[in-house]
Short mmCIF file of C-alpha atoms in Angstrom, two decimals:
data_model
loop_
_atom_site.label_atom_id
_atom_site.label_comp_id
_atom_site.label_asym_id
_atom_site.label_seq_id
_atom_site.Cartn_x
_atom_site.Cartn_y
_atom_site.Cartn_z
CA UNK A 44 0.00 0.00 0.00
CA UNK A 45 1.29 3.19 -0.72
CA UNK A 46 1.88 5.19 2.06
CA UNK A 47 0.25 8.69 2.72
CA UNK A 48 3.10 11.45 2.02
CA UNK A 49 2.90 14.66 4.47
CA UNK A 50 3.98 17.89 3.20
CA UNK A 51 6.85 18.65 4.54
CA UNK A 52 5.58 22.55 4.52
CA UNK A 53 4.56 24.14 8.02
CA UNK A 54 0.68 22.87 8.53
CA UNK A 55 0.03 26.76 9.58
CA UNK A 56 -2.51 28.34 7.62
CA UNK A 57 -2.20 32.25 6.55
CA UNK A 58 -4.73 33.63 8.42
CA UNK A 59 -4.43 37.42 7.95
CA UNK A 60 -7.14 37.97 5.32
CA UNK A 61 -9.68 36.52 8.18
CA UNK A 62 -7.73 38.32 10.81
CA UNK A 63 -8.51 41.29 8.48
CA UNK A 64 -11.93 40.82 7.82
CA UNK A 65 -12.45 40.33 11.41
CA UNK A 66 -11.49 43.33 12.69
CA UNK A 67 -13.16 44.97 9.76
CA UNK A 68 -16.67 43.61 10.54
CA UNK A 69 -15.92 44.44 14.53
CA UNK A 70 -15.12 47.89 13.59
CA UNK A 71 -18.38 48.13 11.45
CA UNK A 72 -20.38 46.79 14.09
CA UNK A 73 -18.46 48.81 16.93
CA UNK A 74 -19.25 52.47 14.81
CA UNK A 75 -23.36 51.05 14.06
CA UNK A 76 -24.12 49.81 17.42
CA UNK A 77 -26.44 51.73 19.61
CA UNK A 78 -26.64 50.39 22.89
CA UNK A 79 -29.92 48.58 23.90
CA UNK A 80 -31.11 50.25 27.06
CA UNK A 81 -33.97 48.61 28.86
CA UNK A 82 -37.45 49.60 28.71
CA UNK A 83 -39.38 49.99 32.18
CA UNK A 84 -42.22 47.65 30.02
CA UNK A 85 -41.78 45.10 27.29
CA UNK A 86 -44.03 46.35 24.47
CA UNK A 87 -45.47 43.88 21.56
CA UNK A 88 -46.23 45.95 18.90
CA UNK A 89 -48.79 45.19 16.61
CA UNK A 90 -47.39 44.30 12.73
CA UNK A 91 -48.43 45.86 9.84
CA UNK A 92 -46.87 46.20 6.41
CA UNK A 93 -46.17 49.71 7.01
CA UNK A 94 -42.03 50.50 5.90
CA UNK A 95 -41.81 53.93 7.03
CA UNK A 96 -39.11 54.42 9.43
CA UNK A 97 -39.57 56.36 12.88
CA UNK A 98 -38.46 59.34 12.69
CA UNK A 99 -35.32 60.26 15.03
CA UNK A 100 -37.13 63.89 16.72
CA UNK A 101 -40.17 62.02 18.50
CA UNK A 102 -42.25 62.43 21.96
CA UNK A 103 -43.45 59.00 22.04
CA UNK A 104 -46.52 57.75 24.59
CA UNK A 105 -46.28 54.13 25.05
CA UNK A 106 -49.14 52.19 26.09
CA UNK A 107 -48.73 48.68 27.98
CA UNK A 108 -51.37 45.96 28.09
CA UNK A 109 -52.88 47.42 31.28
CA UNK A 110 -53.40 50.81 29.63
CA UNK A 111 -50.99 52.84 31.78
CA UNK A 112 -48.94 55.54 29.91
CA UNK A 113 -45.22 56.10 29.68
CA UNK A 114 -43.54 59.21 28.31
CA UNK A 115 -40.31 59.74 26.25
CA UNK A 116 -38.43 62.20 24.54
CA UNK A 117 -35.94 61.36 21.94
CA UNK A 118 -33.67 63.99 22.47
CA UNK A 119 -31.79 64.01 25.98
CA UNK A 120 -31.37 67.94 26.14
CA UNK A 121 -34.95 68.64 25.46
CA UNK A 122 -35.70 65.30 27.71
CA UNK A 123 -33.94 67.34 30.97
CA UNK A 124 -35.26 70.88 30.07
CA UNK A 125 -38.76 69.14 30.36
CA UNK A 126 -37.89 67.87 33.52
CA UNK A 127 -37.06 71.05 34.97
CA UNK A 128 -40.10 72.89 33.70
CA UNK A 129 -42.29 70.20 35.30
CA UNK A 130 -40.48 70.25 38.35
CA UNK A 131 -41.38 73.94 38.56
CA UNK A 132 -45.18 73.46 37.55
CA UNK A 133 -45.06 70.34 40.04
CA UNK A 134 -43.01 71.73 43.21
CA UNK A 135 -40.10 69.14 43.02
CA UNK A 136 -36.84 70.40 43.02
CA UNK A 137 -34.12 68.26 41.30
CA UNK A 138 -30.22 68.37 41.30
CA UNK A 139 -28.31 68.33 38.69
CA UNK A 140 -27.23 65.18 39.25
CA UNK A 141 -30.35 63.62 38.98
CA UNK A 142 -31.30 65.68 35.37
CA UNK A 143 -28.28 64.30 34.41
CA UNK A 144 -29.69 60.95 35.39
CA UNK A 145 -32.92 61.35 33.78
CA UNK A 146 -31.34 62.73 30.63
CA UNK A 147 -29.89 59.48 30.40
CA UNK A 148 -33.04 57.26 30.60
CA UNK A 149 -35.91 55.89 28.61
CA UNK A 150 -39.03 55.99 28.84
CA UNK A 151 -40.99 56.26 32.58
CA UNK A 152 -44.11 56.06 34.05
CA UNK A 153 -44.29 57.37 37.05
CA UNK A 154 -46.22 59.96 38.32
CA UNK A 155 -44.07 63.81 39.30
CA UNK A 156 -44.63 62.74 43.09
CA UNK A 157 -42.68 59.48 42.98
CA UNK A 158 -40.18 60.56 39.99
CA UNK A 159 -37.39 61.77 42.21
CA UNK A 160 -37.76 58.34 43.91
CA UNK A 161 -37.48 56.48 40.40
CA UNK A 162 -35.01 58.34 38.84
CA UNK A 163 -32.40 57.67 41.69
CA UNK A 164 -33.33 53.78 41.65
CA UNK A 165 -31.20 51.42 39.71
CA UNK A 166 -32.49 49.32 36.87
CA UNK A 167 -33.21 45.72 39.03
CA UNK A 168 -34.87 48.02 42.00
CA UNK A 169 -37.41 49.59 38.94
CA UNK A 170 -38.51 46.79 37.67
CA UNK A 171 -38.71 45.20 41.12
CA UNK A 172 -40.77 48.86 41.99
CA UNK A 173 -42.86 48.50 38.90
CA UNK A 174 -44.50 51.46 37.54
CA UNK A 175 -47.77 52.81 37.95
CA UNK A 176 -48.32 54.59 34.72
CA UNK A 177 -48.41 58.42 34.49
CA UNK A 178 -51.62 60.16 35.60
CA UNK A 179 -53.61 61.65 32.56
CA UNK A 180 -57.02 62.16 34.13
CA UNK A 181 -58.41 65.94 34.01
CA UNK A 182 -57.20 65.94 38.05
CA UNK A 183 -54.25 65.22 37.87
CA UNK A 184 -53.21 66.00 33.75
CA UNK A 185 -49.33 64.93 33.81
CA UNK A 186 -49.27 63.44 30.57
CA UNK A 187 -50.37 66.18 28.96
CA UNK A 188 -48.45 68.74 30.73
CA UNK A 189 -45.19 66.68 30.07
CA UNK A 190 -46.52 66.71 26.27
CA UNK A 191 -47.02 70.81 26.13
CA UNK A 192 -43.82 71.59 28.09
CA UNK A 193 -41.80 68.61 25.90
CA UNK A 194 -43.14 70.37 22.74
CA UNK A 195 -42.27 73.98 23.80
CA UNK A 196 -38.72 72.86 24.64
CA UNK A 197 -38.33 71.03 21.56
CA UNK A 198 -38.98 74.24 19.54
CA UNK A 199 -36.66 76.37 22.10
CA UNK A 200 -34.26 74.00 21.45
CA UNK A 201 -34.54 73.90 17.43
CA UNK A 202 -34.47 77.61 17.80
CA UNK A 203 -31.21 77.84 19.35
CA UNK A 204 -29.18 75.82 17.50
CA UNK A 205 -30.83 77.53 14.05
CA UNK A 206 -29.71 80.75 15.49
CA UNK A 207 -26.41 79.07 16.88
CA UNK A 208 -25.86 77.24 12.99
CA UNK A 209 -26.90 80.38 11.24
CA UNK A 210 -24.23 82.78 13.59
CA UNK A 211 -21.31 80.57 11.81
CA UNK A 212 -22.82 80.96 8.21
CA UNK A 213 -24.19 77.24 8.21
CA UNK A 214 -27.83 76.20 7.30
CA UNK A 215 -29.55 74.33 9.64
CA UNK A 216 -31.43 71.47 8.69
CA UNK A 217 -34.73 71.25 11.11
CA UNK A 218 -36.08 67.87 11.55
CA UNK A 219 -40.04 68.79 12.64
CA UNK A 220 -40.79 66.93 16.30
CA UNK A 221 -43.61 64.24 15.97
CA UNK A 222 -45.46 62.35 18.09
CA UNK A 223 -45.46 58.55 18.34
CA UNK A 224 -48.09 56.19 19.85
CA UNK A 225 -46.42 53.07 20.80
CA UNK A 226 -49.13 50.49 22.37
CA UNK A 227 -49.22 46.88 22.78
CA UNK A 228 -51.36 44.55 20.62
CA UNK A 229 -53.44 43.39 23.42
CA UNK A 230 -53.67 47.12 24.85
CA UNK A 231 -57.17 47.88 25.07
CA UNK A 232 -58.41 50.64 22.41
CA UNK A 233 -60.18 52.91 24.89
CA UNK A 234 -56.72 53.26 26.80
CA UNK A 235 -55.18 54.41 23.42
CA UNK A 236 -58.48 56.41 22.98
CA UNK A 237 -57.48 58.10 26.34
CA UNK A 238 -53.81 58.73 25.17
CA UNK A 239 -54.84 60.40 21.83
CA UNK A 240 -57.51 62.50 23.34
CA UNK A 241 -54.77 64.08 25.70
CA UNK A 242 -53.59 64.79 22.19
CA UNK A 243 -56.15 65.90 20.47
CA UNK A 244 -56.94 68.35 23.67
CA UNK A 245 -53.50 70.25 23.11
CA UNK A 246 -54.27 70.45 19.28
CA UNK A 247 -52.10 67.85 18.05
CA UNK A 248 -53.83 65.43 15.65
CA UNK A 249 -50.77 63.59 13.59
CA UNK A 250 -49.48 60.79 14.90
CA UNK A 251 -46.81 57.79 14.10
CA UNK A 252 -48.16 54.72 15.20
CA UNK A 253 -45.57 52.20 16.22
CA UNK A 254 -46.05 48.70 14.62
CA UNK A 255 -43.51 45.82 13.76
CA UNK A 256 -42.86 45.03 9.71
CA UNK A 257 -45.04 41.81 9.21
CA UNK A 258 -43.81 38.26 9.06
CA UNK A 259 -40.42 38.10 10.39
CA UNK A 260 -39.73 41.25 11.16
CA UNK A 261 -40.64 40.93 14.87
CA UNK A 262 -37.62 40.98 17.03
CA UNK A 263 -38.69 39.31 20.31
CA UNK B 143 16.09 45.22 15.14
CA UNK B 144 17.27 44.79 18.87
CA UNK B 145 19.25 41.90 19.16
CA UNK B 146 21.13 40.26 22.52
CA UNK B 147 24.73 39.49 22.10
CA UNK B 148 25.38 36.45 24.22
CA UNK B 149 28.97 36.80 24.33
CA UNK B 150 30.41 34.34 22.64
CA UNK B 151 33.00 36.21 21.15
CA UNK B 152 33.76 38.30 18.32
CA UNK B 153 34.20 35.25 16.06
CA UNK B 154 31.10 33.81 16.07
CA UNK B 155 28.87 37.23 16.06
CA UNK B 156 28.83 36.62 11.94
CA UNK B 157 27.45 33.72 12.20
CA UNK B 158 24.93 34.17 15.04
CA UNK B 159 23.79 36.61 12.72
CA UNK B 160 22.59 34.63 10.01
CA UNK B 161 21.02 32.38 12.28
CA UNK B 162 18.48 35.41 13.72
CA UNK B 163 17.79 36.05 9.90
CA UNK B 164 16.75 32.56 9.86
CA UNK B 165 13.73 32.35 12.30
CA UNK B 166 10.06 32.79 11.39
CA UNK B 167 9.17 36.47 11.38
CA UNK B 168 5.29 35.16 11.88
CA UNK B 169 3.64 36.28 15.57
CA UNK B 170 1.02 33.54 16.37
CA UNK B 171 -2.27 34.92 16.02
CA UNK B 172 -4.66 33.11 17.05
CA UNK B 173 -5.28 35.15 20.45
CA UNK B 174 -5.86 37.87 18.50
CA UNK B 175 -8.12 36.56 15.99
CA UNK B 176 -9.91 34.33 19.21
CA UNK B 177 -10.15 37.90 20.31
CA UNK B 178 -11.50 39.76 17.22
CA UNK B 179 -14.35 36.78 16.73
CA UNK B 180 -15.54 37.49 20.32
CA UNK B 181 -15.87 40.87 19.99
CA UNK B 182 -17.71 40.53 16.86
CA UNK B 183 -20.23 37.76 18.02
CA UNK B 184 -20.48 40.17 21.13
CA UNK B 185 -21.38 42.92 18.70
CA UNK B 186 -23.71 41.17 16.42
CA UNK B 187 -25.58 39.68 19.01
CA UNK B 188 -26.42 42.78 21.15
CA UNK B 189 -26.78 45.50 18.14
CA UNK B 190 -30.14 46.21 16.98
CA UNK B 191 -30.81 47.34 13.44
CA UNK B 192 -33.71 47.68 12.90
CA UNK B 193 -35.64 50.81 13.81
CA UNK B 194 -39.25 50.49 14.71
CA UNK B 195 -41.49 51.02 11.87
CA UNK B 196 -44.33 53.63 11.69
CA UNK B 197 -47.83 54.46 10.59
CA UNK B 198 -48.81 57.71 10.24
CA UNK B 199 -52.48 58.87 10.89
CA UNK B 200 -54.16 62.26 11.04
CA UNK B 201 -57.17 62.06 13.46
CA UNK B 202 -59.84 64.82 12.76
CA UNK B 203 -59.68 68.16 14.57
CA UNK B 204 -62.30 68.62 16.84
CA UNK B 205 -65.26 70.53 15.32
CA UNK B 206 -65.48 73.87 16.11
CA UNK B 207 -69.30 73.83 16.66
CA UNK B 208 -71.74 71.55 18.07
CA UNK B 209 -73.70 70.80 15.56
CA UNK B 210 -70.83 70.74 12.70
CA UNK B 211 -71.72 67.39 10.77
CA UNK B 212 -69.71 66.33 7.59
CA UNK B 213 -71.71 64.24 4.87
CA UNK B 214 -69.86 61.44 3.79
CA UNK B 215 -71.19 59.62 0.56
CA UNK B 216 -69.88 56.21 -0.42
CA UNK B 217 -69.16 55.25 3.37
CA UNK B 218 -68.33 52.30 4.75
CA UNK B 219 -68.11 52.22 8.72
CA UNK B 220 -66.50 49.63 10.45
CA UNK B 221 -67.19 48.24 13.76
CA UNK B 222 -64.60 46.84 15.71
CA UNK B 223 -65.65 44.81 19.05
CA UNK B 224 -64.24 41.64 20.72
CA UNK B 225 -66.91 38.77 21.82
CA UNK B 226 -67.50 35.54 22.26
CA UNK B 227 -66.90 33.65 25.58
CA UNK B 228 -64.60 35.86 27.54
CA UNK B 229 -64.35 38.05 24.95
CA UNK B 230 -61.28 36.60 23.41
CA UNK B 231 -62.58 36.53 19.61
CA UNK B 232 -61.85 39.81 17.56
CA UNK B 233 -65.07 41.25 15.80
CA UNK B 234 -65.75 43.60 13.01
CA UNK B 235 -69.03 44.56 11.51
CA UNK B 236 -69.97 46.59 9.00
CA UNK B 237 -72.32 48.90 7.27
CA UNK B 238 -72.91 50.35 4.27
CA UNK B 239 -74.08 54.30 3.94
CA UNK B 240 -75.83 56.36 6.13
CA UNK B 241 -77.04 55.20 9.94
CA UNK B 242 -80.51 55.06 10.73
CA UNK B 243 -81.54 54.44 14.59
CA UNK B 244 -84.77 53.08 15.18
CA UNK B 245 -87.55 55.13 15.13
CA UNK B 246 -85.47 57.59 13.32
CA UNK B 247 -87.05 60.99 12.21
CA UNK B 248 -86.59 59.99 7.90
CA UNK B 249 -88.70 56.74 8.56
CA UNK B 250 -85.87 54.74 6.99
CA UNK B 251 -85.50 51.13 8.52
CA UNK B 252 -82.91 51.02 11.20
CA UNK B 253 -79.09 49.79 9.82
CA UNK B 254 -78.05 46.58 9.92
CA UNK B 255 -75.00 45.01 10.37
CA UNK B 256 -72.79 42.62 8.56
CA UNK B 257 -70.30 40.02 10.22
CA UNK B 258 -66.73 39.76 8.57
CA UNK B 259 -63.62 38.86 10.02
CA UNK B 260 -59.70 40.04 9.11
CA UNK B 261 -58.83 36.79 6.71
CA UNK B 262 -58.14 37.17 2.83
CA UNK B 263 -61.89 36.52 2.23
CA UNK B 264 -63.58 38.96 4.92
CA UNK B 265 -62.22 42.88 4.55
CA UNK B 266 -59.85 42.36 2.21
CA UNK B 267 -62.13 41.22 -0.23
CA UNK B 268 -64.94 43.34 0.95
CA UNK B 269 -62.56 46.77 0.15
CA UNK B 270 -61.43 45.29 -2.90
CA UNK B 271 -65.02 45.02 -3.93
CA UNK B 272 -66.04 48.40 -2.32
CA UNK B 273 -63.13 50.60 -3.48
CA UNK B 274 -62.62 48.85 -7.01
CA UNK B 275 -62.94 51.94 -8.96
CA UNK B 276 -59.41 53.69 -7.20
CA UNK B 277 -58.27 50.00 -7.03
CA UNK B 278 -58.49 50.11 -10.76
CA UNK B 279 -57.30 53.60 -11.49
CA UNK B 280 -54.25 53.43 -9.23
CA UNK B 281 -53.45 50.11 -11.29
CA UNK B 282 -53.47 51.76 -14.44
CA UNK B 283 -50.57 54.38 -12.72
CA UNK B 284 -48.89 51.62 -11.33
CA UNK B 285 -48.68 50.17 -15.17
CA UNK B 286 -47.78 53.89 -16.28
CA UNK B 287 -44.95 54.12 -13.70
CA UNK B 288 -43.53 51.21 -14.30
CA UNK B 289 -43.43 51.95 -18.21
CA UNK B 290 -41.58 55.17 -17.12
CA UNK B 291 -44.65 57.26 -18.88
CA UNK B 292 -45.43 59.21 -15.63
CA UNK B 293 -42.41 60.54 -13.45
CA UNK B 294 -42.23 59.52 -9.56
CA UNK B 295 -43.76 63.38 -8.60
CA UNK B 296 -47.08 63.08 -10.95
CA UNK B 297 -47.75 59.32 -10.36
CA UNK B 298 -47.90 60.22 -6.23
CA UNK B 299 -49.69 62.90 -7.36
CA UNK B 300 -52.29 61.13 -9.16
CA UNK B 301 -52.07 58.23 -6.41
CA UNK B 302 -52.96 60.49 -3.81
CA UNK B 303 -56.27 61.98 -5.90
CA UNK B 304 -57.46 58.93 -7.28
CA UNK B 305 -57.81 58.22 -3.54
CA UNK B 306 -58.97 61.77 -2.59
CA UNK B 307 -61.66 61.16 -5.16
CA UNK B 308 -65.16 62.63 -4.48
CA UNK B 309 -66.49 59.30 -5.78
CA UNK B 310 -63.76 56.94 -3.79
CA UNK B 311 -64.39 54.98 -0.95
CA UNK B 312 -64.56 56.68 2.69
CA UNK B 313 -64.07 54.42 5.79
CA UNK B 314 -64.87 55.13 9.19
CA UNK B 315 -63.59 52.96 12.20
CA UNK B 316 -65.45 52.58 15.28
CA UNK B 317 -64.67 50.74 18.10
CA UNK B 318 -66.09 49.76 21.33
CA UNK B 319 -64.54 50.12 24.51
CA UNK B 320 -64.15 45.92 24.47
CA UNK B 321 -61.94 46.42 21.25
CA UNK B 322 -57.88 45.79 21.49
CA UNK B 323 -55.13 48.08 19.44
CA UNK B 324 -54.41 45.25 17.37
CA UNK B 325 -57.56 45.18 15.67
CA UNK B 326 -57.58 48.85 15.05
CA UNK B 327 -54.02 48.40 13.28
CA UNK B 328 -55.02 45.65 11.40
CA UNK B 329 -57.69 47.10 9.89
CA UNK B 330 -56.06 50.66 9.05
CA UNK B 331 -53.52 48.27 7.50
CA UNK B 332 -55.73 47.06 5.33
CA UNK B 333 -56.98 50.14 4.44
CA UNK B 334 -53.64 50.72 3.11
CA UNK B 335 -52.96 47.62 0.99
CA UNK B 336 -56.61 48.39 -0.69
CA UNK B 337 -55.81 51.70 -1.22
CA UNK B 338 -58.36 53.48 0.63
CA UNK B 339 -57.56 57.24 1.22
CA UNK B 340 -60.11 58.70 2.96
CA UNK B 341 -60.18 57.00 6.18
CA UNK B 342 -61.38 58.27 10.03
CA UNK B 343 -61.14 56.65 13.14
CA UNK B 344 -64.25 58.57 14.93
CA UNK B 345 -66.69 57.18 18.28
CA UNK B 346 -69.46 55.26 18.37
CA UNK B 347 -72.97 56.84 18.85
CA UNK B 348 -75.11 55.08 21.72
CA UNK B 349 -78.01 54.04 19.22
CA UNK B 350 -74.95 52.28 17.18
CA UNK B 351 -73.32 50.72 20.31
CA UNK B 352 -77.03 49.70 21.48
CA UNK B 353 -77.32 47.55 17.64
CA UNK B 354 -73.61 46.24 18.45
CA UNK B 355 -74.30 45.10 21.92
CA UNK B 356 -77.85 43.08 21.18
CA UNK B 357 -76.07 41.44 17.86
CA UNK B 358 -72.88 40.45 19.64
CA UNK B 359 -71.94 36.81 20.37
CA UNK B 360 -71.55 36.29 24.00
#
């Protein structure tokens, strides 16, 4: 039988092209990444075959399967300058470390009395804490003040940096705040209902409605 | 390139030389690409793409008075409900034109309602059927647009009034406070596929929710 010749070349295999492409594909998905942060609620959005993206300047009102609200603001600036008007209209006083804190969050739903309590929590204790939805009754008409004052600091804030852009001789490009409705499937419609009417109320009547691109598309 | 002299003496540096020359220049990489493939599975696993995607809707303003009622011909008004034991099963009913409550003041016979459901056969078909005239026109665009006769601008132009159409198809959605946000998407979304443009989510009147609740399956 004739016997199997080795090579006598070094078994080691060049492996800088994958070493190459490697690093290439970590660096790509370094630069795209946006970190994940956790939601106070897991939402399952209902799918449709809409393709439109979200767009990046939103106030969003998310809706969980027991119909309690939670508020967000996209952009972190706006998020804190929201804060501190509401902390005026509400009597809390917050430090600057905790605006910082809340600039750096999601979406909440707690009510302005227990907010200073929430914000200094850490992620396990919240969840453990739950939350109890933010008040939009005509009594006690958080969600709608955090809407008004979110809205008026958006526009400040879109102001400033127009006048800011336009004091160096650049144009500023204004992308127009909207408001997104993020609910759950199973949410009941008249807790929606209640969400949109706090809308309406304030004048606003265009909305994005949050779904999930059909078949497949659903993350979780 | 550093090298160590190891002192053997001045002799034998030429040759030691040639010897250094000789060894592989190649590092071993493989902690480094061990490394570079965890980082990456680290990345692809926790980075999300995909941005959520959107609907947009306009909901009507409020009227400005009272009595401020808009006449809507060629409407079709959906009712969405849930029923059945526990009410677990998604409903939708429908009817055509105008309501009449009993014992209305025109002495027309009081509305009824139809049962459909949210499969290929129920709405979908029902809008194709009901809005077949845009469904038609809007195909003939599509044909145009894809034959490059009509640029991108015009054929959303013409889109948008074949569906703005005084003679198109307007839909109203009604639900009842037993209804889920599920439903309501699901049937704005087929709104979209059949090309409906004229579309309003707007409440219930009691005489409506009174024929809802008595037809029902409990």
């Amino acid at each position: 039988m004739a016997k199997i010749k080795l090579g006598k070349g070094s078994p080691g295999l060049d492996m800088t092209p994958m070493v190459d492409l490697a690093f290439l594909l970590v660096t790509f998905f370094m630069l795209t990444a946006s970190v994940r942060v956790s939601e106070p609620v897991v939402i399952d959005s209902p799918s449709s075959t809409s393709e439109r993206l979200l767009p990046d300047n939103v106030i969003m009102v998310t809706v969980d399967t027991k119909g309690k609200a939670y508020f967000n603001i996209s952009n972190p600036e706006v998020r804190v300058k929201t804060l501190e008007k509401m902390g005026q209209q509400y009597k809390v006083a917050f430090t600057d470390a905790e605006k910082k804190r809340f600039g750096g969050m999601t979406s909440f739903g707690v009510p302005m009395a227990s907010l200073k309590k929430y914000i200094a929590m850490q992620d396990p204790e919240r969840a453990k804490a739950g939350s109890p939805g933010i008040p939009l009754d005509s009594l006690h008409p958080e969600l709608g003040d955090w809407i008004n004052f979110g809205r008026i600091e958006a526009a400040r804030q879109a102001k400033a940096q127009k006048e800011k852009a336009e004091s160096v001789g650049r144009s500023f490009k204004y992308e127009p705040l909207r408001f997104a409705i993020k609910a759950d499937g199973q949410a009941n419609y008249i807790s929606v209902k209640d969400v949109i009417k706090v809308f309406t109320d304030r004048d606003i009547y265009r909305f994005n409605l949050i779904t999930n691109l059909e078949d497949g598309g659903a993350a979780k | 390139m550093a090298e160590v002299n190891t002192g053997d003496g001045g002799g034998h540096g030429k040759h030691d030389k040639k010897r250094a020359k000789k060894a592989s220049t190649k590092i071993d990489m493989t902690p480094m690409v061990d490394l570079a493939f965890l980082l990456l599975t680290f990345f692809v696993l926790t980075s999300t793409f995909s941005k959520p995607k959107t609907m947009e809707i306009n909901f009507p303003a409020k009227p400005k008075t009272q009595e401020e009622r808009i006449k809507v011909n060629n409407a079709l008004t959906f009712i969405l409900t849930r029923e059945g034991a526990g009410e677990k099963e998604d409903g939708i009913y429908y009817y055509y034109g105008e309501f009449y409550a009993p014992n209305n003041a025109a002495g027309k016979p009081v509305t009824t309602y139809t049962r459909t459901n949210f499969s290929k056969d129920g709405l979908h078909k029902l809008l194709l059927n009901k809005n077949a005239t845009t469904i038609a026109e809007i195909k003939k665009l599509d044909e145009k647009h894809e034959k490059r006769e009509i640029a991108d601008s015009t054929y959303k132009r013409l889109a948008i009034a074949a569906q703005g159409n005084i003679k198109a198809l307007t839909v109203l959605i009604k639900a009842d406070d037993k209804a889920v946000y599920k439903n309501i998407i699901d049937a704005l979304d087929e709104l979209k596929i059949c090309n409906v443009g004229k579309y309003a989510i707007v409440d219930m009147s009691q005489p409506e929710l009174d024929i809802l609740n008595a037809i029902k399956k409990k």
